Structure formats: C-alpha cells, structure tokens
Amino acid sequence: MVTVKKKRKQAGLTTKIFFALLAGIITGVIMYYFVPPSYVRDTVFVDGIFHFIGNGFIRGMQMLVVPLVFASLVTGTMSIGDTKKLGKIGVRTVAFYMLTTALAIAIALGLASLLRPGMGMNLVQNAEQAADAAANAAASADVSIVQTLLEIIPKNPVASLAEGNMLQIIFIAIIVGILMAKMGERATSMANLFTELNDLMMDMTMLVMKVAPFGVFCLVAKTFSGIGFEVLFSMLLYVGGVIGSLIIQCLFVYMGILQLVGGINPFIFLKKFLPVMGFAFSTASSNATVPLSINTLKEMGVSKQVSSFTVPLGATINMDGTAIMQGVAVVFVANAYNIPLTAVDYLTVIATATLASVGTAGIPSVGLVTLSMVFNSVGLPVEGIAMIMGIDRILDMARTAINVTGDAAITAIMAKKNDMFDKERFLQRKAKATDAS
Ligand code: ASP
C-alpha cells in the first residue's frame, strides 16, 4: 500500500517538473513583454519570491552534492572491490567521455561552417588586441598537463571536501573504498556508517526534490523575465548552430551509442531521463544535478556502483554541450573578425575544447570562461566573447541539459557492459519506488 502510494507520488513529480518548466517559461515571457517594470514585478516577484525560492532550491541540491558523492562513491567502490574491474571501468569511461566530446565539437564546427554565423559583421581588431591575442596564444601553449594531473591528488582531503573539489574527492573516495574492501571485517562499522550516510543522502535528495516544481518554476520564470526573444533573433545563426548541434549530439551520438554500443533502447532511456534534463535546464548546473541523476539512473536499473563514480566524474570532466557552444563560438567570432581558420586550427580547437571541457566546472556560465582558452589556442580575439555573453544564459541552460545526458548515457552503457544493469527495471513502465540500495 505504502509502495503504491510512493510510486504514484514519484510519477507525479516528473509531470509536475515539466509543467513547472513550461509555466515558468510562459510566466517569464509574459512578464518581460506585457508587465511594465514596477516595484511589484521586479522587487517583489523577480528579485524577491522567484530569486529566493529558485536559489533556495539550487542551494538545497548543492548542499547534498559533496556528502552524497563521497558516501556513494566509497560504498560503490567498496562493493566492486576488484581494483582491476574498477580500473577498466574508469579508463573506458574517460575514453568514452573524451570521444563524445571530440565528436560534439566536430559536429559544432561542421554545422557552424555551413550556417556561417557572424559573416559580414566585418569587425576589426586594433593592433593592441591583435598583439594580445598572439601573446595569449603563445602563453596558452604552456598550460601544464602535469600540473593539472598533479592537482588531482589532494594535499588535505578535508579541504577537498570543504572546497567541493570534485576530482580530489573522487580520488580519495576511491582509495578509501578500495582499502575498506580489502580490510573486510576490520572495517565493518565504517562500512555501515558510509552505507547509512549514503541512504540518508538519497532520502534527503528525495526530500529536496519535493520542492522541485516550485524551484524550477521560479528559476525559469526569473530567467525568462529578463531576456527577450529579440536578442535571440539578432544572433539567430549562432543560436541555431548551438541548438542544432546540441540536438544532433543528443539524437544521433547518444541515441546511436546507447543502441549500438550498449544495446539499450534509446527512446525509453530518453523518456525516463527527461526530468533530469529539465532539472539541468532550469539550474544550468551539472554539479547540482548529480544527486538527481544518480537517483533517476538507479530507478532506471543502473547500479549505483557505477553511477556514483561515473556521474560525478562526468559532471566534472565531460561537457559535450559546453564544447558545442565553444565550437560554434569559434566559427562565429572568426567570421565576425574575418580571421580565416585552417584545417590545423580546426584540429587545435577540437583538442583544446576537449581539454577545456575537463577544466570546466559544472556550474552556470563557466563554459564562457574556459572559452577564452579555446580562443587563445587559435589566436582569436578574446573580446569576441562579449558578443555572445548577452544570450549565454539560455544557451547555458540548454547545453547543461546535454552535458548531463552525455554523462548518463555513458554511465548506462558502462553499467550494461559490466553486468550492473537491471534490464527488467529499465523496461518497467513506471519508476520503482526508491529503496536505498
Ligand atoms: N553550466 C554548465 C554545466 O554546469 C557549464 C557551462 O557550460 O558553463 O554543465
């Protein structure tokens, strides 16, 4: 009886999130076009109620990320135990993440070259800007991969947790999990502690999700009440290039690999994963989406042993949507400034944007920051970024939805390949009621 009730509630939540998203967009658009600025509109609603509820909700989700990732990663690693298997999953996941990102940029560069955004704008760099671009290009060649790798090892694990440094947290949690598996009975109480903490965090995720429809509504209404469609139309080719490439990545790359590599029905996958995409869209943060993504994947039959590792890793190093925006932005700015790009430049962009994706944190707007690294690598003027800033918020929302879908698709494939995928559960029409395992 209780289970049936719980089931109904969960199915209801998914629908509610979608209606909230739609209602938020409609409310925001109406406010922007039809409600004149006033104390009530701006101070009471947009910066008052919408801001408070929307951001309160994001903070609630962020509050869960570090303890949830740590506890679920320790318990996940501990239960796999076998370091060889873990290593294999790890290497393959990273390889897939890199591959899908490189494909994403290639699609973006291809589509943008066809659409040719920015053509005819004829902007000119002054001599100082050109000199800056050349100097930056030289400096960016020096970014040390060794240092980046070195920084994955935490000097102080407590500080890593406090700062929410995801790669360091992943590193230390895996070591703790492996050692606890080796310690066996000597670590029983620690194992129980982490398992219970993990269950607690999952229940807390469901608790915070209870306010999701309100949070999503307020976040989206606030964003759309400040952005008019004119600005999107004025940059139509750029926006079209980004959105078109995001759709191609989702429908062809993810659905293709799910079917061909994983043997997983991509339609069922996308249908069940849609609420997570909606959540990522409204928050524009892959990090804040981690708890919901792990939980939803579990309800889809993907074992947490895999997802607790690959989802937070993906939220940190795998940003296909972000890479797509960067690819289209490169072509747009090169066209706007009449700077020809060679084949070598295209390859350089693919390589740097793949690396930039590793360095992009899963929080709003960071993709714009790492874009300067990509521009520098081919000597494009960083000032060009200013042109796309005004419309970036909406594109940030859309690309974050794709970022989290890429992580989830590869997670499902990894789970399937390693016998950690419950097909029956995946095929069930409705999500099973959550049990904490
Ligand atoms: N907002 C994106 C994310 O969290 C990152 C970005 O592209 O700015 O995945």
Short mmCIF file of C-alpha atoms and ligand atoms in Angstrom, two decimals:
data_model
loop_
_atom_site.label_atom_id
_atom_site.label_comp_id
_atom_site.label_asym_id
_atom_site.label_seq_id
_atom_site.Cartn_x
_atom_site.Cartn_y
_atom_site.Cartn_z
CA MET A 1 0.00 0.00 0.00
CA VAL A 2 2.73 2.39 1.03
CA THR A 3 4.76 1.37 -2.03
CA VAL A 4 1.89 2.05 -4.39
CA LYS A 5 1.37 5.45 -2.85
CA LYS A 6 5.07 6.26 -3.18
CA LYS A 7 5.07 5.13 -6.80
CA ARG A 8 2.22 7.39 -7.67
CA LYS A 9 3.89 10.31 -6.00
CA GLN A 10 7.10 9.85 -7.98
CA ALA A 11 5.40 9.58 -11.34
CA GLY A 12 3.52 12.75 -10.40
CA LEU A 13 6.72 14.60 -9.65
CA THR A 14 8.10 14.09 -13.15
CA THR A 15 4.99 15.53 -14.74
CA LYS A 16 4.92 18.38 -12.27
CA ILE A 17 8.50 19.37 -13.12
CA PHE A 18 7.56 19.59 -16.77
CA PHE A 19 4.51 21.68 -16.21
CA ALA A 20 6.55 23.89 -13.90
CA LEU A 21 9.14 24.36 -16.62
CA LEU A 22 6.55 25.31 -19.20
CA ALA A 23 4.63 27.54 -16.79
CA GLY A 24 7.92 29.23 -15.81
CA ILE A 25 8.80 30.00 -19.43
CA ILE A 26 5.30 31.35 -20.17
CA THR A 27 5.22 33.44 -16.99
CA GLY A 28 8.69 34.86 -17.67
CA VAL A 29 7.88 35.74 -21.27
CA ILE A 30 4.59 37.40 -20.27
CA MET A 31 6.35 39.38 -17.57
CA TYR A 32 9.04 40.55 -19.97
CA TYR A 33 6.69 41.66 -22.73
CA PHE A 34 3.47 42.61 -21.01
CA VAL A 35 4.14 43.64 -17.44
CA PRO A 36 5.83 47.03 -17.20
CA PRO A 37 8.75 47.32 -14.76
CA SER A 38 7.49 48.16 -11.30
CA TYR A 39 8.27 47.55 -7.65
CA VAL A 40 5.89 44.59 -7.55
CA ARG A 41 7.22 42.95 -10.72
CA ASP A 42 10.92 43.46 -10.08
CA THR A 43 11.44 43.69 -6.35
CA VAL A 44 8.61 41.54 -5.06
CA PHE A 45 8.49 38.85 -7.73
CA VAL A 46 11.66 38.61 -9.85
CA ASP A 47 14.28 39.52 -7.27
CA GLY A 48 12.16 38.56 -4.29
CA ILE A 49 10.00 35.44 -4.48
CA PHE A 50 11.48 33.90 -7.67
CA HIS A 51 15.03 34.57 -6.59
CA PHE A 52 14.51 33.25 -3.08
CA ILE A 53 12.66 30.05 -3.93
CA GLY A 54 14.73 29.31 -7.06
CA ASN A 55 18.09 29.82 -5.45
CA GLY A 56 17.00 28.24 -2.19
CA PHE A 57 16.20 25.12 -4.22
CA ILE A 58 19.57 25.12 -6.01
CA ARG A 59 21.36 25.57 -2.71
CA GLY A 60 19.38 22.67 -1.27
CA MET A 61 20.61 20.44 -4.07
CA GLN A 62 24.18 21.75 -3.86
CA MET A 63 24.13 21.03 -0.14
CA LEU A 64 23.80 17.33 -1.00
CA VAL A 65 26.49 17.02 -3.63
CA VAL A 66 29.69 16.59 -1.57
CA PRO A 67 28.39 14.19 1.12
CA LEU A 68 26.38 12.24 -1.44
CA VAL A 69 29.24 11.85 -3.91
CA PHE A 70 31.67 10.91 -1.17
CA ALA A 71 29.43 8.40 0.59
CA SER A 72 28.06 6.79 -2.55
CA LEU A 73 31.46 6.59 -4.18
CA VAL A 74 33.03 4.95 -1.12
CA THR A 75 30.22 2.39 -0.86
CA GLY A 76 30.15 1.84 -4.64
CA THR A 77 33.92 1.25 -4.83
CA MET A 78 33.84 -0.90 -1.73
CA SER A 79 31.20 -3.17 -3.20
CA ILE A 80 33.00 -3.56 -6.52
CA GLY A 81 36.16 -4.25 -4.54
CA ASP A 82 38.08 -5.58 -7.50
CA THR A 83 40.62 -2.91 -8.47
CA LYS A 84 41.12 -4.35 -11.94
CA LYS A 85 37.42 -4.06 -12.72
CA LEU A 86 37.36 -0.53 -11.34
CA GLY A 87 40.37 0.46 -13.41
CA LYS A 88 38.77 -0.97 -16.52
CA ILE A 89 35.52 0.93 -15.94
CA GLY A 90 37.47 4.11 -15.16
CA VAL A 91 39.66 4.02 -18.25
CA ARG A 92 36.79 3.15 -20.58
CA THR A 93 34.54 5.83 -19.12
CA VAL A 94 37.18 8.53 -19.56
CA ALA A 95 37.87 7.33 -23.11
CA PHE A 96 34.15 7.50 -23.98
CA TYR A 97 33.82 10.91 -22.36
CA MET A 98 36.71 12.26 -24.44
CA LEU A 99 35.46 10.65 -27.62
CA THR A 100 31.93 12.02 -27.32
CA THR A 101 33.29 15.48 -26.54
CA ALA A 102 35.56 15.44 -29.58
CA LEU A 103 32.59 14.32 -31.70
CA ALA A 104 30.46 17.09 -30.22
CA ILE A 105 32.94 19.79 -31.26
CA ALA A 106 33.38 18.27 -34.69
CA ILE A 107 29.57 18.41 -35.17
CA ALA A 108 29.51 22.01 -33.93
CA LEU A 109 32.35 23.08 -36.23
CA GLY A 110 30.70 21.31 -39.15
CA LEU A 111 27.24 22.81 -38.65
CA ALA A 112 28.64 26.28 -37.91
CA SER A 113 30.74 26.17 -41.10
CA LEU A 114 27.53 25.52 -43.02
CA LEU A 115 25.46 28.20 -41.26
CA ARG A 116 28.35 30.70 -41.23
CA PRO A 117 27.25 32.82 -38.23
CA GLY A 118 28.98 36.19 -37.91
CA MET A 119 29.64 36.52 -41.66
CA GLY A 120 29.51 40.10 -42.88
CA MET A 121 29.91 41.70 -39.47
CA ASN A 122 33.38 42.84 -40.55
CA LEU A 123 34.71 43.67 -37.11
CA VAL A 124 38.36 44.67 -36.94
CA GLN A 125 40.82 44.11 -34.17
CA ASN A 126 43.01 47.03 -33.32
CA ALA A 127 46.77 46.46 -33.22
CA GLU A 128 46.80 46.15 -29.45
CA GLN A 129 44.10 43.44 -29.46
CA ALA A 130 45.93 41.54 -32.18
CA ALA A 131 49.15 41.65 -30.17
CA ASP A 132 47.28 40.47 -27.07
CA ALA A 133 45.74 37.58 -28.97
CA ALA A 134 49.16 36.50 -30.25
CA ALA A 135 50.69 36.73 -26.76
CA ASN A 136 47.79 34.78 -25.23
CA ALA A 137 48.09 32.11 -27.90
CA ALA A 138 51.76 31.65 -27.04
CA ALA A 139 51.04 31.56 -23.30
CA SER A 140 48.19 29.06 -23.59
CA ALA A 141 50.53 26.56 -25.23
CA ASP A 142 52.32 26.36 -21.90
CA VAL A 143 49.36 25.11 -19.83
CA SER A 144 50.90 22.20 -17.97
CA ILE A 145 49.11 18.88 -18.18
CA VAL A 146 51.44 17.53 -15.50
CA GLN A 147 50.30 20.19 -13.03
CA THR A 148 46.65 19.52 -13.84
CA LEU A 149 47.12 15.82 -13.14
CA LEU A 150 49.13 16.53 -10.01
CA GLU A 151 46.30 18.60 -8.60
CA ILE A 152 44.01 15.59 -8.56
CA ILE A 153 45.99 14.33 -5.55
CA PRO A 154 44.68 16.21 -2.52
CA LYS A 155 47.17 17.71 -0.09
CA ASN A 156 44.45 17.80 2.50
CA PRO A 157 41.37 15.63 1.89
CA VAL A 158 39.34 17.58 4.42
CA ALA A 159 40.00 20.77 2.47
CA SER A 160 38.99 18.97 -0.75
CA LEU A 161 35.64 18.14 0.83
CA ALA A 162 35.21 21.63 2.24
CA GLU A 163 36.02 23.24 -1.11
CA GLY A 164 33.96 20.71 -3.08
CA ASN A 165 36.92 19.88 -5.33
CA MET A 166 35.27 17.04 -7.24
CA LEU A 167 38.29 15.37 -8.81
CA GLN A 168 40.12 15.29 -5.47
CA ILE A 169 37.00 13.94 -3.74
CA ILE A 170 36.67 11.21 -6.37
CA PHE A 171 40.35 10.32 -5.93
CA ILE A 172 40.24 10.00 -2.16
CA ALA A 173 36.84 8.25 -2.07
CA ILE A 174 38.04 5.56 -4.48
CA ILE A 175 41.14 4.89 -2.36
CA VAL A 176 39.06 4.71 0.82
CA GLY A 177 36.55 2.35 -0.86
CA ILE A 178 39.24 0.02 -2.22
CA LEU A 179 41.05 -0.17 1.12
CA MET A 180 37.84 -0.75 3.04
CA ALA A 181 37.02 -3.65 0.73
CA LYS A 182 40.47 -5.09 1.45
CA MET A 183 40.08 -4.58 5.20
CA GLY A 184 36.90 -6.65 5.22
CA GLU A 185 35.67 -7.28 8.74
CA ARG A 186 38.11 -4.86 10.27
CA ALA A 187 36.13 -2.02 8.67
CA THR A 188 32.59 -3.21 9.35
CA SER A 189 31.48 -0.22 11.38
CA MET A 190 32.96 2.24 8.85
CA ALA A 191 31.24 0.32 6.07
CA ASN A 192 27.92 0.54 7.90
CA LEU A 193 28.47 4.21 8.56
CA PHE A 194 29.07 5.01 4.89
CA THR A 195 26.16 2.83 3.77
CA GLU A 196 23.82 4.57 6.17
CA LEU A 197 25.16 8.00 5.23
CA ASN A 198 24.58 7.10 1.62
CA ASP A 199 20.97 6.09 2.32
CA LEU A 200 20.44 9.24 4.30
CA MET A 201 21.70 11.40 1.44
CA MET A 202 19.42 9.61 -1.02
CA ASP A 203 16.42 10.23 1.20
CA MET A 204 17.48 13.83 1.57
CA THR A 205 17.65 14.15 -2.22
CA MET A 206 14.04 13.00 -2.44
CA LEU A 207 13.10 15.47 0.26
CA VAL A 208 14.65 18.43 -1.57
CA MET A 209 13.05 17.20 -4.80
CA LYS A 210 9.65 17.70 -3.21
CA VAL A 211 10.02 21.42 -3.80
CA ALA A 212 11.42 20.87 -7.33
CA PRO A 213 8.32 22.03 -9.21
CA PHE A 214 8.32 25.37 -7.32
CA GLY A 215 12.09 25.74 -7.62
CA VAL A 216 12.08 25.00 -11.34
CA PHE A 217 9.15 27.34 -11.97
CA CYS A 218 10.82 30.23 -10.13
CA LEU A 219 14.25 29.74 -11.73
CA VAL A 220 12.90 29.61 -15.25
CA ALA A 221 10.39 32.45 -14.74
CA LYS A 222 13.18 34.64 -13.37
CA THR A 223 15.50 33.94 -16.30
CA PHE A 224 12.87 34.47 -18.98
CA SER A 225 11.51 37.62 -17.35
CA GLY A 226 14.90 39.24 -18.06
CA ILE A 227 15.59 38.04 -21.59
CA GLY A 228 13.61 38.99 -24.65
CA PHE A 229 13.48 36.95 -27.82
CA GLU A 230 14.86 39.84 -29.91
CA VAL A 231 18.31 39.16 -28.61
CA LEU A 232 17.98 35.51 -29.68
CA PHE A 233 16.77 36.55 -33.13
CA SER A 234 19.58 39.03 -33.60
CA MET A 235 22.02 36.17 -33.17
CA LEU A 236 19.87 33.62 -34.94
CA LEU A 237 22.61 31.77 -36.81
CA TYR A 238 24.80 31.46 -33.74
CA VAL A 239 21.90 30.28 -31.58
CA GLY A 240 20.73 27.95 -34.37
CA GLY A 241 24.23 26.50 -34.69
CA VAL A 242 24.45 25.79 -30.97
CA ILE A 243 20.92 24.41 -30.52
CA GLY A 244 21.09 22.42 -33.78
CA SER A 245 24.38 20.79 -32.75
CA LEU A 246 23.02 20.02 -29.26
CA ILE A 247 20.05 18.26 -30.83
CA ILE A 248 22.27 16.30 -33.25
CA GLN A 249 24.53 15.26 -30.37
CA CYS A 250 21.57 14.03 -28.36
CA LEU A 251 19.61 12.34 -31.12
CA PHE A 252 22.44 10.83 -33.10
CA VAL A 253 25.52 10.46 -30.93
CA TYR A 254 23.89 9.49 -27.61
CA MET A 255 20.99 7.56 -29.04
CA GLY A 256 23.36 5.89 -31.50
CA ILE A 257 25.88 4.73 -28.92
CA LEU A 258 23.15 3.69 -26.48
CA GLN A 259 21.68 1.42 -29.13
CA LEU A 260 24.81 0.28 -30.94
CA VAL A 261 27.37 0.06 -28.13
CA GLY A 262 25.13 -0.57 -25.15
CA GLY A 263 22.17 -2.37 -26.71
CA ILE A 264 19.93 -0.07 -24.65
CA ASN A 265 16.66 1.23 -26.10
CA PRO A 266 17.42 4.96 -26.52
CA PHE A 267 13.77 6.04 -26.59
CA ILE A 268 12.99 4.52 -23.22
CA PHE A 269 16.23 5.94 -21.90
CA LEU A 270 15.49 9.49 -23.00
CA LYS A 271 11.89 9.34 -21.85
CA LYS A 272 12.89 8.28 -18.35
CA PHE A 273 15.80 10.67 -18.19
CA LEU A 274 13.82 13.69 -19.38
CA PRO A 275 13.06 15.09 -15.90
CA VAL A 276 16.79 15.21 -15.16
CA MET A 277 17.32 17.17 -18.37
CA GLY A 278 14.56 19.55 -17.28
CA PHE A 279 16.23 19.99 -13.92
CA ALA A 280 19.65 20.62 -15.54
CA PHE A 281 18.00 23.10 -17.92
CA SER A 282 16.48 25.15 -15.12
CA THR A 283 19.53 25.13 -12.84
CA ALA A 284 22.27 25.34 -15.54
CA SER A 285 24.48 23.33 -13.23
CA SER A 286 25.76 19.79 -13.86
CA ASN A 287 27.05 19.64 -10.30
CA ALA A 288 23.70 20.42 -8.72
CA THR A 289 22.16 17.76 -10.97
CA VAL A 290 24.42 14.92 -9.70
CA PRO A 291 22.12 13.68 -6.88
CA LEU A 292 19.02 13.60 -9.09
CA SER A 293 20.90 11.97 -11.93
CA ILE A 294 22.25 9.14 -9.75
CA ASN A 295 18.82 8.61 -8.24
CA THR A 296 16.99 8.58 -11.56
CA LEU A 297 19.53 6.23 -13.14
CA LYS A 298 19.04 3.89 -10.21
CA GLU A 299 15.32 3.86 -10.85
CA MET A 300 16.12 3.06 -14.47
CA GLY A 301 18.09 -0.03 -13.40
CA VAL A 302 21.63 1.40 -13.46
CA SER A 303 23.59 0.23 -10.44
CA LYS A 304 24.86 2.93 -8.14
CA GLN A 305 28.18 1.11 -8.04
CA VAL A 306 28.82 2.56 -11.49
CA SER A 307 26.82 5.78 -11.44
CA SER A 308 28.23 7.01 -8.13
CA PHE A 309 31.60 7.02 -9.85
CA THR A 310 30.88 7.99 -13.44
CA VAL A 311 28.18 10.66 -12.89
CA PRO A 312 30.20 12.99 -10.61
CA LEU A 313 33.26 12.35 -12.77
CA GLY A 314 31.26 13.28 -15.86
CA ALA A 315 29.83 16.39 -14.19
CA THR A 316 33.43 17.47 -13.73
CA ILE A 317 35.24 16.39 -16.89
CA ASN A 318 32.61 15.68 -19.55
CA MET A 319 30.90 18.72 -21.06
CA ASP A 320 29.76 17.93 -24.56
CA GLY A 321 27.18 20.71 -24.65
CA THR A 322 29.73 23.24 -23.48
CA ALA A 323 32.20 22.05 -26.12
CA ILE A 324 29.49 22.52 -28.77
CA MET A 325 28.91 26.13 -27.74
CA GLN A 326 32.67 26.69 -27.89
CA GLY A 327 32.97 25.18 -31.37
CA VAL A 328 30.18 27.37 -32.77
CA ALA A 329 31.57 30.42 -30.95
CA VAL A 330 34.97 29.91 -32.60
CA VAL A 331 33.45 29.91 -36.09
CA PHE A 332 31.19 32.86 -35.22
CA VAL A 333 33.99 35.09 -33.94
CA ALA A 334 36.41 34.06 -36.68
CA ASN A 335 33.78 35.04 -39.27
CA ALA A 336 32.90 38.27 -37.48
CA TYR A 337 36.55 39.36 -37.49
CA ASN A 338 37.30 37.85 -40.92
CA ILE A 339 40.01 35.62 -39.50
CA PRO A 340 40.46 32.56 -41.70
CA LEU A 341 40.71 29.22 -39.90
CA THR A 342 42.87 26.46 -41.35
CA ALA A 343 42.39 22.70 -41.01
CA VAL A 344 45.09 22.73 -38.34
CA ASP A 345 43.13 25.41 -36.47
CA TYR A 346 40.05 23.19 -36.52
CA LEU A 347 42.04 20.29 -35.11
CA THR A 348 43.54 22.58 -32.47
CA VAL A 349 40.03 23.70 -31.49
CA ILE A 350 38.89 20.07 -31.18
CA ALA A 351 41.86 19.26 -28.94
CA THR A 352 41.67 22.40 -26.76
CA ALA A 353 37.90 22.37 -26.35
CA THR A 354 38.08 18.69 -25.29
CA LEU A 355 40.65 19.68 -22.66
CA ALA A 356 38.69 22.81 -21.72
CA SER A 357 35.71 20.52 -21.08
CA VAL A 358 37.81 18.72 -18.47
CA GLY A 359 38.62 22.05 -16.85
CA THR A 360 35.07 23.43 -16.90
CA ALA A 361 33.33 23.17 -13.53
CA GLY A 362 29.70 22.08 -13.61
CA ILE A 363 28.27 25.42 -12.57
CA PRO A 364 26.50 28.16 -14.54
CA SER A 365 28.44 30.14 -17.16
CA VAL A 366 31.86 28.59 -16.65
CA GLY A 367 31.88 27.50 -20.27
CA LEU A 368 32.31 31.16 -21.22
CA VAL A 369 35.38 31.44 -19.02
CA THR A 370 37.13 28.40 -20.48
CA LEU A 371 36.16 29.64 -23.95
CA SER A 372 38.99 32.16 -23.69
CA MET A 373 41.43 29.24 -23.55
CA VAL A 374 39.99 27.89 -26.80
CA PHE A 375 40.13 31.32 -28.46
CA ASN A 376 43.72 31.77 -27.36
CA SER A 377 44.75 28.47 -28.87
CA VAL A 378 43.93 29.71 -32.37
CA GLY A 379 44.65 33.40 -31.82
CA LEU A 380 41.05 34.67 -31.86
CA PRO A 381 40.35 37.93 -30.01
CA VAL A 382 39.01 37.20 -26.52
CA GLU A 383 36.92 40.41 -26.83
CA GLY A 384 34.71 38.41 -29.19
CA ILE A 385 33.26 36.64 -26.15
CA ALA A 386 31.47 39.87 -25.21
CA MET A 387 29.22 39.46 -28.27
CA ILE A 388 27.77 36.17 -27.07
CA MET A 389 27.56 36.98 -23.39
CA GLY A 390 24.12 38.57 -23.57
CA ILE A 391 22.43 35.41 -24.77
CA ASP A 392 24.58 32.90 -22.98
CA ARG A 393 22.25 32.21 -20.08
CA ILE A 394 19.63 30.45 -22.19
CA LEU A 395 22.26 28.53 -24.14
CA ASP A 396 23.91 27.61 -20.85
CA MET A 397 20.63 26.03 -19.75
CA ALA A 398 20.32 24.07 -22.98
CA ARG A 399 23.94 22.88 -23.03
CA THR A 400 23.83 21.80 -19.39
CA ALA A 401 20.89 19.51 -20.24
CA ILE A 402 23.10 17.88 -22.89
CA ASN A 403 26.13 17.76 -20.58
CA VAL A 404 24.24 15.66 -18.03
CA THR A 405 22.65 13.45 -20.71
CA GLY A 406 26.11 12.57 -22.05
CA ASP A 407 27.26 11.52 -18.57
CA ALA A 408 24.15 9.42 -18.05
CA ALA A 409 24.25 7.71 -21.45
CA ILE A 410 27.83 6.60 -20.95
CA THR A 411 27.08 5.55 -17.38
CA ALA A 412 24.24 3.33 -18.59
CA ILE A 413 26.48 1.79 -21.25
CA MET A 414 29.23 1.11 -18.70
CA ALA A 415 26.72 -0.46 -16.32
CA LYS A 416 25.30 -2.66 -19.07
CA LYS A 417 28.74 -3.80 -20.21
CA ASN A 418 29.71 -4.72 -16.65
CA ASP A 419 26.54 -6.58 -15.68
CA MET A 420 25.38 -3.82 -13.38
CA PHE A 421 22.23 -3.01 -15.29
CA ASP A 422 18.80 -4.32 -14.36
CA LYS A 423 17.03 -4.65 -17.69
CA GLU A 424 13.68 -5.55 -16.18
CA ARG A 425 13.68 -2.43 -14.10
CA PHE A 426 14.68 -0.38 -17.14
CA LEU A 427 11.77 -1.72 -19.14
CA GLN A 428 9.22 -1.19 -16.36
CA ARG A 429 6.73 1.47 -17.38
CA LYS A 430 6.81 3.33 -14.11
CA ALA A 431 9.75 4.01 -11.88
CA LYS A 432 10.06 1.62 -8.95
CA ALA A 433 9.68 3.11 -5.50
CA THR A 434 13.06 4.05 -4.16
CA ASP A 435 14.80 1.65 -1.88
CA ALA A 436 18.08 2.93 -0.66
CA SER A 437 20.36 0.23 -2.13
N1 ASP B 1 26.69 25.28 -16.91
C1 ASP B 1 27.45 24.20 -17.48
C2 ASP B 1 27.32 22.97 -16.61
O1 ASP B 1 27.10 23.06 -15.43
C3 ASP B 1 28.88 24.56 -17.68
C4 ASP B 1 28.98 25.65 -18.71
O2 ASP B 1 28.98 25.33 -19.91
O3 ASP B 1 29.03 26.82 -18.37
O4 ASP B 1 27.43 21.86 -17.10
#
